CSV table of C-alpha atoms in Angstrom, one decimal:
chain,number,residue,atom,x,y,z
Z,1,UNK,CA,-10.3,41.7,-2.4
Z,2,UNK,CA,-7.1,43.5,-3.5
Z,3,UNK,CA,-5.0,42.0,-0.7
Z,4,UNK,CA,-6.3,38.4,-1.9
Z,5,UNK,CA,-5.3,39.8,-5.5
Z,6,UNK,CA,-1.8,40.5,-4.5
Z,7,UNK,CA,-1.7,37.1,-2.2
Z,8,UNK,CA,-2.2,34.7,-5.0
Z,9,UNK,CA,0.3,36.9,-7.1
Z,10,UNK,CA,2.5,36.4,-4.8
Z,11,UNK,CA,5.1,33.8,-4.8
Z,12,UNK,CA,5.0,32.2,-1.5
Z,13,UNK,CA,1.0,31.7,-2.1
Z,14,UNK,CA,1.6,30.3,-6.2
Z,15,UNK,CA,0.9,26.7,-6.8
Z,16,UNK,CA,4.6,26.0,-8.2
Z,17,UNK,CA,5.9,27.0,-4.9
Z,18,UNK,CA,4.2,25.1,-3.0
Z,19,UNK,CA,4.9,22.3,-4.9
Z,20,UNK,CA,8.3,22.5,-5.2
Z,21,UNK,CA,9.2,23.5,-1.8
Z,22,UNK,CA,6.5,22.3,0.4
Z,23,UNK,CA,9.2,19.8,2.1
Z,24,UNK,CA,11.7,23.1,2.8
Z,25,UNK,CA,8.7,24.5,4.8
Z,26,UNK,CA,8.0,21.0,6.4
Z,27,UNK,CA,11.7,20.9,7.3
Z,28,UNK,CA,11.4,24.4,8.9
Z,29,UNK,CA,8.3,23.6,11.1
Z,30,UNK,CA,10.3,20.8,12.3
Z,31,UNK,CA,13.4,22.5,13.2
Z,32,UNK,CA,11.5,25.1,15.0
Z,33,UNK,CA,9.7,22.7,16.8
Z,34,UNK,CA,13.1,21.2,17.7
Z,35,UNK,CA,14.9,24.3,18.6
Z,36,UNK,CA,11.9,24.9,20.8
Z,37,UNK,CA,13.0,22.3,22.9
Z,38,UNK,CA,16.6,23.9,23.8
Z,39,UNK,CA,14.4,26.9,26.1
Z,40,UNK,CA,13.1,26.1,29.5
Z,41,UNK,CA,9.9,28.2,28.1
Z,42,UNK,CA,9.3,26.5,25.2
Z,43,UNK,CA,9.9,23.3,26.1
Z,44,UNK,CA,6.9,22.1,27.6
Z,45,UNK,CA,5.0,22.9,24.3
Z,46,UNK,CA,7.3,21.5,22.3
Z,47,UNK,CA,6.9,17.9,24.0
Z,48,UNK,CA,3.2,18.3,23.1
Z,49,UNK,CA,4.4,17.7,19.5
Z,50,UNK,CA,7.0,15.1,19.7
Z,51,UNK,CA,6.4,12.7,22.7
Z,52,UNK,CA,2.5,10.8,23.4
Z,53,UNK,CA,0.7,12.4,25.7
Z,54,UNK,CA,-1.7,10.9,28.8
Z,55,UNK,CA,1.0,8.7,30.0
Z,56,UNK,CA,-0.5,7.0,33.5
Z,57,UNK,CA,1.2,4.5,36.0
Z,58,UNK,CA,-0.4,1.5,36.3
Z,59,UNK,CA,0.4,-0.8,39.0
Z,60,UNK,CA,1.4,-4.5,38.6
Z,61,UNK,CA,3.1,-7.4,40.0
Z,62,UNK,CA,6.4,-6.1,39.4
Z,63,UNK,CA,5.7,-2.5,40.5
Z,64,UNK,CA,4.4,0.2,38.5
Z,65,UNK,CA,4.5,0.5,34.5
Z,66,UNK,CA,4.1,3.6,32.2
Z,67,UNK,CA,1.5,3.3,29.8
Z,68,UNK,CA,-0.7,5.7,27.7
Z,69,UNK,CA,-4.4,6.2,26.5
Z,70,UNK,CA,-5.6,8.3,24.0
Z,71,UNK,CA,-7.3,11.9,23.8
Z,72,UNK,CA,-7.4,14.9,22.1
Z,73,UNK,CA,-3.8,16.5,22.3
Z,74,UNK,CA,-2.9,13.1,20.1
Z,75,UNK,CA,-4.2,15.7,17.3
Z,76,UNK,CA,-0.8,17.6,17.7
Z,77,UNK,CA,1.2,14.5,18.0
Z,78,UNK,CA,-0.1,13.6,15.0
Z,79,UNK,CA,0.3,17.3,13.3
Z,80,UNK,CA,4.1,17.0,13.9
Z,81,UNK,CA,4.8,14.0,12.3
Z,82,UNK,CA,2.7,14.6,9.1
Z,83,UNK,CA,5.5,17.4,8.4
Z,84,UNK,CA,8.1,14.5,9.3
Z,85,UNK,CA,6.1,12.2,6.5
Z,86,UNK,CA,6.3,14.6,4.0
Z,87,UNK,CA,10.1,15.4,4.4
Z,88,UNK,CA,10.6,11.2,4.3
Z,89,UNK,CA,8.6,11.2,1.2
Z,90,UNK,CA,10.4,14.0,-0.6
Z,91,UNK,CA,13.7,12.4,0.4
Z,92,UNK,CA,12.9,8.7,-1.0
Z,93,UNK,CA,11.2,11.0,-4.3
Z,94,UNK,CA,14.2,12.9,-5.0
Z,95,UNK,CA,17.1,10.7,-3.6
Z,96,UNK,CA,15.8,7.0,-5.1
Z,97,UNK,CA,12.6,7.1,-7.5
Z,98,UNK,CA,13.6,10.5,-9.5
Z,99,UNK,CA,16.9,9.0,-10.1
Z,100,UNK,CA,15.6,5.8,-11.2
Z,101,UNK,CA,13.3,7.4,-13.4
Z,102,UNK,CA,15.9,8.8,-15.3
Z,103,UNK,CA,17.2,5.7,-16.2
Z,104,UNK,CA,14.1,4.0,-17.2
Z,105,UNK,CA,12.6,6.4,-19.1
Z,106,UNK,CA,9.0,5.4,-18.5
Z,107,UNK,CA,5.9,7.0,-20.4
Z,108,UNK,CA,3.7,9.5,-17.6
Z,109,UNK,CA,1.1,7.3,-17.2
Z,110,UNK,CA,3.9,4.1,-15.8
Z,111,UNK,CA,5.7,7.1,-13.9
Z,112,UNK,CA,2.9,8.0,-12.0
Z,113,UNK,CA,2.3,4.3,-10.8
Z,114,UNK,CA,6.4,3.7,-10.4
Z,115,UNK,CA,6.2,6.9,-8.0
Z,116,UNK,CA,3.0,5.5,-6.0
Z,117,UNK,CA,4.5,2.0,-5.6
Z,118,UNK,CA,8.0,3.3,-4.9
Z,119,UNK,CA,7.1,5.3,-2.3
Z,120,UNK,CA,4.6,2.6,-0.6
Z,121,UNK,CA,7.2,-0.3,-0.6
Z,122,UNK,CA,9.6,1.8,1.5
Z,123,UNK,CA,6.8,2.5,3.7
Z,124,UNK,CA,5.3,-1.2,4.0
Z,125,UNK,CA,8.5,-2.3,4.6
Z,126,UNK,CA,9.0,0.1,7.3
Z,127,UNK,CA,5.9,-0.7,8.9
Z,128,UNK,CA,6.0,-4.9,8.2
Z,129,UNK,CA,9.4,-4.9,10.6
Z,130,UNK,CA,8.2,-2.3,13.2
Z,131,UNK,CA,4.8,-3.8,13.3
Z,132,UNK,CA,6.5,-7.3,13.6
Z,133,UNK,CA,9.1,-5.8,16.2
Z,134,UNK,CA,6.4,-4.5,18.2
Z,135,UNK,CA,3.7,-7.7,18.3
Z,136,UNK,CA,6.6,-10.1,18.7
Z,137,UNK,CA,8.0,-8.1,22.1
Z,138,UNK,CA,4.7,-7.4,23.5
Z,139,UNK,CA,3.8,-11.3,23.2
Z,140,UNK,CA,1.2,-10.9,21.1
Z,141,UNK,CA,1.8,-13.9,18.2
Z,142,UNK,CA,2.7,-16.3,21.4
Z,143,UNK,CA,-0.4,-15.7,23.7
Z,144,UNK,CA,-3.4,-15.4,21.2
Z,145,UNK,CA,-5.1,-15.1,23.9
Z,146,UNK,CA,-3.7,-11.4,24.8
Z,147,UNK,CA,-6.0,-10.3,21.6
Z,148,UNK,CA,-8.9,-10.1,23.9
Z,149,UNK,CA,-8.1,-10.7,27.3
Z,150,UNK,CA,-8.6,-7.5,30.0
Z,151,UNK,CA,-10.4,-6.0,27.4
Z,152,UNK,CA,-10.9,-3.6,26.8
Z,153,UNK,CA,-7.3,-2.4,26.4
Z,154,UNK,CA,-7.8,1.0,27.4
Z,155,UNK,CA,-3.8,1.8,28.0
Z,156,UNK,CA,-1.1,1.2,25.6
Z,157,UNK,CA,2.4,0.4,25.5
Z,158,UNK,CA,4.7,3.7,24.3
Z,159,UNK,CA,5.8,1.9,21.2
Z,160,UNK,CA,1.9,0.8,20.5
Z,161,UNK,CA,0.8,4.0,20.9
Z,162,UNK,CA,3.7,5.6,18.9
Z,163,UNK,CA,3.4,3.0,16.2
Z,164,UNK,CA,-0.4,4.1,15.8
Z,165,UNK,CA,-0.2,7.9,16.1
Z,166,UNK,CA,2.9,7.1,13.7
Z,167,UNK,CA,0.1,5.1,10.8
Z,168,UNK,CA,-2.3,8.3,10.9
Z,169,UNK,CA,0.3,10.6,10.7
Z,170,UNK,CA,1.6,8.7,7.3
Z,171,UNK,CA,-2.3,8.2,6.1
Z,172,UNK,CA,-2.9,11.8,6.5
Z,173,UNK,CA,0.0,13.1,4.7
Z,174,UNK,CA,-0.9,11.1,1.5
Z,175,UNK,CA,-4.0,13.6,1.2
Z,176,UNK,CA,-1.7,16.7,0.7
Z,177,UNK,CA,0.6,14.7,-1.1
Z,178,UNK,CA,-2.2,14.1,-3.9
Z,179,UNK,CA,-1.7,18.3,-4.9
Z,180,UNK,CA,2.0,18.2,-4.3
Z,181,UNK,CA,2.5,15.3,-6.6
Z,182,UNK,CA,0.1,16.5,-9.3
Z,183,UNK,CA,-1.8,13.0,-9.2
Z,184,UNK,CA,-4.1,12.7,-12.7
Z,185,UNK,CA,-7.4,13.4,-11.9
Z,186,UNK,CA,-8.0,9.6,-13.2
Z,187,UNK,CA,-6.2,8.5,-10.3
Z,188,UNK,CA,-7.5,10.4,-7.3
Z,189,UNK,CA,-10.7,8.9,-6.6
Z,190,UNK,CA,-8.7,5.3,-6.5
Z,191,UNK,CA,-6.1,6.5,-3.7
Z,192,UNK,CA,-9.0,8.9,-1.9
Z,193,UNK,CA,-10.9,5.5,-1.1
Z,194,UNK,CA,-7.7,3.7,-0.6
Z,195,UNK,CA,-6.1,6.4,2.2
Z,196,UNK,CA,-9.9,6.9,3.6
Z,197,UNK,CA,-10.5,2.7,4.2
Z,198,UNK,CA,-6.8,2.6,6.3
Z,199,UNK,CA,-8.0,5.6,7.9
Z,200,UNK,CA,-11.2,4.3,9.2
Z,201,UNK,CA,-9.3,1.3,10.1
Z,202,UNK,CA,-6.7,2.5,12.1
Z,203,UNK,CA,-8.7,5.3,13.6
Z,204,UNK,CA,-11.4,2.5,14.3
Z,205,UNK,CA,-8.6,0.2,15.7
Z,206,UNK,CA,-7.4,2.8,18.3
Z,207,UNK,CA,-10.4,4.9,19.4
Z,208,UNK,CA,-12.5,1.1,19.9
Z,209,UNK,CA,-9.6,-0.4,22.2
Z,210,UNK,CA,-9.3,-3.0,19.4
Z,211,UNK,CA,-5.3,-2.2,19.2
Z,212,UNK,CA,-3.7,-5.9,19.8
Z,213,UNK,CA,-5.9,-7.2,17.2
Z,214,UNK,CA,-5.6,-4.2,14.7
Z,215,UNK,CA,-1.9,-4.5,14.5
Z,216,UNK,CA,-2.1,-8.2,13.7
Z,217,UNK,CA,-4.5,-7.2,10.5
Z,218,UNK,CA,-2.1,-4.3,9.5
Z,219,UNK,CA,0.8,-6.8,9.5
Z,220,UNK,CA,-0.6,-8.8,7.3
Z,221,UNK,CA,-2.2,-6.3,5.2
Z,222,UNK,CA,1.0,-4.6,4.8
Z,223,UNK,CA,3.0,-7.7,4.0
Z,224,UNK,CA,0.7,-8.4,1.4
Z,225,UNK,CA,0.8,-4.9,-0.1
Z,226,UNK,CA,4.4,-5.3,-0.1
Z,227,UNK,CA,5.0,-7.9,-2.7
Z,228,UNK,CA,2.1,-6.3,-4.6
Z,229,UNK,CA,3.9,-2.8,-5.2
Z,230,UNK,CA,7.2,-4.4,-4.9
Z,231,UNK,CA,5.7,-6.8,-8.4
Z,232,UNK,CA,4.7,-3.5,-9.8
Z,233,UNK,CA,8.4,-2.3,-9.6
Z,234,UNK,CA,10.0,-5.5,-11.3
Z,235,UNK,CA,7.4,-5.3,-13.8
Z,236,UNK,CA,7.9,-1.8,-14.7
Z,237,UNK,CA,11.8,-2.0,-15.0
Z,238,UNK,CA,10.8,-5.7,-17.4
Z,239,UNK,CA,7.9,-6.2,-18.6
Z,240,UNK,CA,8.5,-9.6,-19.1
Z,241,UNK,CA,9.1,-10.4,-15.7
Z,242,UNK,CA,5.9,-11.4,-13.8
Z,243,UNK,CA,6.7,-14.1,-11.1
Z,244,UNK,CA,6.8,-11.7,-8.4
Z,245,UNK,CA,2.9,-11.0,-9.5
Z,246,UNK,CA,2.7,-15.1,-8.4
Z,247,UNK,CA,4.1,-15.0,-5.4
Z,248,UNK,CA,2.0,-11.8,-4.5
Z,249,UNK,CA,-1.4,-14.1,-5.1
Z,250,UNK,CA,-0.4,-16.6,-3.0
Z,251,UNK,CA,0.4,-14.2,0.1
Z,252,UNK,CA,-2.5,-12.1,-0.4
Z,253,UNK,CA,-4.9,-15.3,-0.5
Z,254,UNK,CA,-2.6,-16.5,2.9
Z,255,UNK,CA,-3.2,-13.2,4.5
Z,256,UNK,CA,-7.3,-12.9,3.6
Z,257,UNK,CA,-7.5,-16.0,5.4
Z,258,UNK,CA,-5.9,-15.0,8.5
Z,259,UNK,CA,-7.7,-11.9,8.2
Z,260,UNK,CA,-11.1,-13.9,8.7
Z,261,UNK,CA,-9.9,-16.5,10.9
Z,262,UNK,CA,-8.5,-13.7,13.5
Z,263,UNK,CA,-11.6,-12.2,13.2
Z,264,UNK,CA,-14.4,-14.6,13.7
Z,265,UNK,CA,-12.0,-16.1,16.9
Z,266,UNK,CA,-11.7,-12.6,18.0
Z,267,UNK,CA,-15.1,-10.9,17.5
Z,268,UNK,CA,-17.2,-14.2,17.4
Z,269,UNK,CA,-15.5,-15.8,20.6
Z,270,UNK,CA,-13.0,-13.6,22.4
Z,271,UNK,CA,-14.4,-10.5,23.2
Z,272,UNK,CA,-18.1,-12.0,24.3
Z,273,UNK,CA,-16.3,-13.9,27.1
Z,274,UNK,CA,-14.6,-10.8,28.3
Z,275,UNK,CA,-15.8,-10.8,32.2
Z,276,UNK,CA,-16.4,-7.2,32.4
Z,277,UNK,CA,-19.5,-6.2,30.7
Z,278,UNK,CA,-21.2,-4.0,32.6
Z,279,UNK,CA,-21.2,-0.6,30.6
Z,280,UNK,CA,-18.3,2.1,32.2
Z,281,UNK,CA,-17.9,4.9,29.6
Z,282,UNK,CA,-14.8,5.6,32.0
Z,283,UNK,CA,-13.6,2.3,31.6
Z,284,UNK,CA,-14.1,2.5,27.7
Z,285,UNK,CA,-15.6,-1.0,27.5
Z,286,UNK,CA,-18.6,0.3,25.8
Z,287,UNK,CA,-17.6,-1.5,22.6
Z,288,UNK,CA,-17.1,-4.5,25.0
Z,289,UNK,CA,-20.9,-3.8,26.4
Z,290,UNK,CA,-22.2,-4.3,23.2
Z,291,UNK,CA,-20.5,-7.4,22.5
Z,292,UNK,CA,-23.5,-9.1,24.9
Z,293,UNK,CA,-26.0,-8.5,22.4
Z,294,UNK,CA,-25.8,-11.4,19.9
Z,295,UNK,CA,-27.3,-9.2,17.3
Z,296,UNK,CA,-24.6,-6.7,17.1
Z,297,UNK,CA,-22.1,-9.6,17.5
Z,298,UNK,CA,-23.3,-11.2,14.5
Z,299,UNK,CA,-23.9,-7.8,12.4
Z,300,UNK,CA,-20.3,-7.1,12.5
Z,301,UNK,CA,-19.2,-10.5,11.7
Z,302,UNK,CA,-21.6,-10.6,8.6
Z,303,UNK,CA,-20.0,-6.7,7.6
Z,304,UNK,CA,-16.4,-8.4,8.1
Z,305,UNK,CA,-17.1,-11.5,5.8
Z,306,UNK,CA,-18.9,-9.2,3.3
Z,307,UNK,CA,-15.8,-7.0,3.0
Z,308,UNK,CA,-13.3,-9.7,2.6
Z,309,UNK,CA,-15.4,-11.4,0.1
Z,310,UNK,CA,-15.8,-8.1,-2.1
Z,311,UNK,CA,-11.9,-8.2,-1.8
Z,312,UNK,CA,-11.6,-11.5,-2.8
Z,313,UNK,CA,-14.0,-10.8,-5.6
Z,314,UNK,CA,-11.7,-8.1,-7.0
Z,315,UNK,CA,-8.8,-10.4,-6.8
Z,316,UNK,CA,-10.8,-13.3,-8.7
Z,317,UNK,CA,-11.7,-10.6,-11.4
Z,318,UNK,CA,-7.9,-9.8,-11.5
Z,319,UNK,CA,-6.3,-13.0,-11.8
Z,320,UNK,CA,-8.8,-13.9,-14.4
Z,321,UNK,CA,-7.8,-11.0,-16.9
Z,322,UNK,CA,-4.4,-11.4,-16.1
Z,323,UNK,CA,-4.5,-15.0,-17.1
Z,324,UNK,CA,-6.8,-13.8,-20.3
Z,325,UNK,CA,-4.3,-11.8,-21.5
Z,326,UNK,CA,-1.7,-13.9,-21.0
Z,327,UNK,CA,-3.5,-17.0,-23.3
Z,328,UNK,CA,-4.9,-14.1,-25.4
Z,329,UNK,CA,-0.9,-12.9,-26.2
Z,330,UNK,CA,0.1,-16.2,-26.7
Z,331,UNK,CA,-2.5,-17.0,-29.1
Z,332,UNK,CA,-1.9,-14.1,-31.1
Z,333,UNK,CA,2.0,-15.1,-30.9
Z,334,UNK,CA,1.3,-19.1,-32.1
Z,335,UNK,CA,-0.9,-17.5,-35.1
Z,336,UNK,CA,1.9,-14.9,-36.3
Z,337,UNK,CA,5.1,-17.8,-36.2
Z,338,UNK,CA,2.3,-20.2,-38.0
Z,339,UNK,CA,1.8,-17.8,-40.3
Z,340,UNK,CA,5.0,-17.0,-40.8
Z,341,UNK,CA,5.7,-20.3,-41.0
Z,342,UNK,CA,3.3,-21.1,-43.7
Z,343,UNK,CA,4.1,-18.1,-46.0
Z,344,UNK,CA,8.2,-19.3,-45.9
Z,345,UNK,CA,6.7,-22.8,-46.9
Z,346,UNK,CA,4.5,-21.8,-49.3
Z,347,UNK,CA,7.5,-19.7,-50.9
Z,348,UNK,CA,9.8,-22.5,-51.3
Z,349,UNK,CA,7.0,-24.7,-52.8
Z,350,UNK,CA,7.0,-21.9,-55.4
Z,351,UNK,CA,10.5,-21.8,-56.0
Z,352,UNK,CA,10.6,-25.2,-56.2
Z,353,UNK,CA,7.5,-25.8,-59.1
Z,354,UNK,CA,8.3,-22.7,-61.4
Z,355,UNK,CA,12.4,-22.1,-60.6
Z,356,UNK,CA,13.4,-18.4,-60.4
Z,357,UNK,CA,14.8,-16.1,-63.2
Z,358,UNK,CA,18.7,-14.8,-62.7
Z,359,UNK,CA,19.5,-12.7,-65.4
Z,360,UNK,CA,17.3,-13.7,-67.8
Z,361,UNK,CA,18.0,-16.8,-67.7
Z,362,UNK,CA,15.5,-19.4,-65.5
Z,363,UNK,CA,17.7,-20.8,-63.0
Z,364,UNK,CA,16.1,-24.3,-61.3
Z,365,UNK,CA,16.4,-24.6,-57.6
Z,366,UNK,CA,19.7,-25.9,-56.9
Z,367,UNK,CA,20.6,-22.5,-59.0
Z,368,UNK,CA,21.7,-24.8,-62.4
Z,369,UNK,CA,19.8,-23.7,-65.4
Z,370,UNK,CA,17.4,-26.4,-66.4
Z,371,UNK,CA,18.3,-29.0,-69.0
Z,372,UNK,CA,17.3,-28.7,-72.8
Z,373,UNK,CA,15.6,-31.8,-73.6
Z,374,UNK,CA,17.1,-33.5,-76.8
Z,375,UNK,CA,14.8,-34.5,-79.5
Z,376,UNK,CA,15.1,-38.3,-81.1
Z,377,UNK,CA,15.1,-38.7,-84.2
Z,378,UNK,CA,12.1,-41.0,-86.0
């Protein structure tokens, strides 16, 4: 009990430290890792951290080609280039956002959310061009067909592989980054579900085989995501400047249809007509073995359109208040200039009837004092 006394007295185990420096002792962990690889003893180990592991040759027409499968030393992989995602993050925090902040001067509330989407649009971005990069070179967008053929696709490319380990990696290091930010409490349970559902996508994407068709869905989710956040930026810096939020509705209603289409061709007629069915937990086709029962087939296409209609729901609810607002602001701003406009009418009318007094004497509109009338005589 005393030696946990003087640990959290202590100023490498206080929460300010952590906070402020917990990218210095990312950056460490990295160089070590890196200096590692300069000793014949240490080298070997340190490869577990920066290169895929379970790389296999696999013959083919044009000789033999290097791929990879997964396992359990991806764990490490993975480990390594959290630390590298934190150091990225602190980098665009301090080197872009904070010094963006300055200049805007937004309340805490808008500076939370201006961090969040600052820090995704770099990284959707990033991930929108390598995800592109990658599906465009391994012929994915020009053979649809590749989305389910040979399945399953037990061994990956080295940049499919490195693109996924790569997403967990980032996913993972927004958990830790919730502390290190001091996200309000209002807030966390929002990004917890948000980081857990690309989680048990891109998990479920890579352990299942379902690779080619899971980096189709992240493009387009991440395209999406991209003018959403990037809107949020534009809007924060002008408030009066919402087109961006337009263009985001129509991409996002582009991409959920995609979404569905590429997964009722893939799950409802692609992967049943796979010729291997027979179950080979080797193999790892036993997602494909269950793709014979019509049952499960349909069970997960009824999940799917569920989810995306629960999404579009919360987009419908979204656009609506937008829009309500919007009508309800300009309502309010027709009744003040009528208002206005009436009172200014209503004064002149007055001035007009009853003339004004200018120094004690009654002055008529024009400013001329008003004519005596003249009496006749009988």
């Amino acid at each position: 009990m005393a030696f946990r006394r003087r640990a959290k007295s202590h100023p490498l185990f206080s929460q300010e430290f952590l906070i402020h420096n917990h990218a210095d002792i990312g950056f460490c962990l990295v160089l070590s890792v890196l200096i590692a690889l300069m000793f014949e003893v240490t080298a070997k180990t340190a490869f577990l951290f920066i290169l895929p592991q379970y790389n296999v040759s696999v013959p083919t027409a044009d000789g033999e080609l290097v791929q990879y499968h997964y396992g359990l030393k991806d764990l490490v992989t993975i480990l390594f280039y959290i630390f590298i995602a934190i150091i990225l993050h602190a980098v665009v925090q301090e080197y872009a956002l904070d010094k963006i902040n300055r200049r805007l001067h937004l309340s805490k509330v808008k500076h939370s959310k201006f961090n969040e989407s600052g820090q995704l649009v770099a990284f959707h971005l990033t991930s929108v061009i390598w995800c592109l990069y990658v599906v465009v070179t391994e012929g994915y967008i020009s053979n649809p067909r590749s989305l389910w053929e040979n399945y399953p696709h037990v061994y990956l490319p080295y940049q499919v592989k490195f693109f996924y380990l790569c997403q967990l990696a980032y996913w993972l290091h927004a958990l830790p980054e919730l502390y290190f930010q001091k996200v309000r409490k209002e807030e966390i349970p929002r990004q917890l579900r948000c980081i857990a559902l690309y989680l048990l996508h891109i998990a479920g994407a890579y352990l299942l085989n379902l690779t080619r068709l899971g980096l189709i869905l992240l493009l387009l989710q991440y395209l999406a995501e991209f003018f959403f956040h990037m809107a949020r930026l534009v809007y924060f810096t002008d408030e009066n400047n919402e087109k961006l939020f337009n263009v985001w509705a129509v991409v996002f209603v582009v991409t959920r249809l995609f979404t569905l289409t590429l997964y009722i061709l893939v799950i409802g007629f692609g992967l049943p007509r796979v010729e291997s069915q027979a179950l080979d937990p080797e193999r790892g086709n036993f997602f494909s073995f269950l793709f014979n029962n019509i049952l499960f087939r349909m069970s997960v296409l009824l999940l799917v359109c569920l989810f995306q209609a629960s999404v579009m729901w919360r987009f419908i609810h979204f656009q609506l208040r937008r829009w309500r607002e919007y009508w309800n602001e300009q309502s309010s701003r027709k009744r003040a200039a009528a208002a206005a406009a009436g009172t200014r009418q209503q004064t002149k009318l007055l001035k007009r009837d009853s003339g004004y007094h200018e120094n004690g004497v009654v002055k008529a509109e024009n400013g001329t004092s008003p004519r005596t009338k003249k009496l006749k005589s009988p």
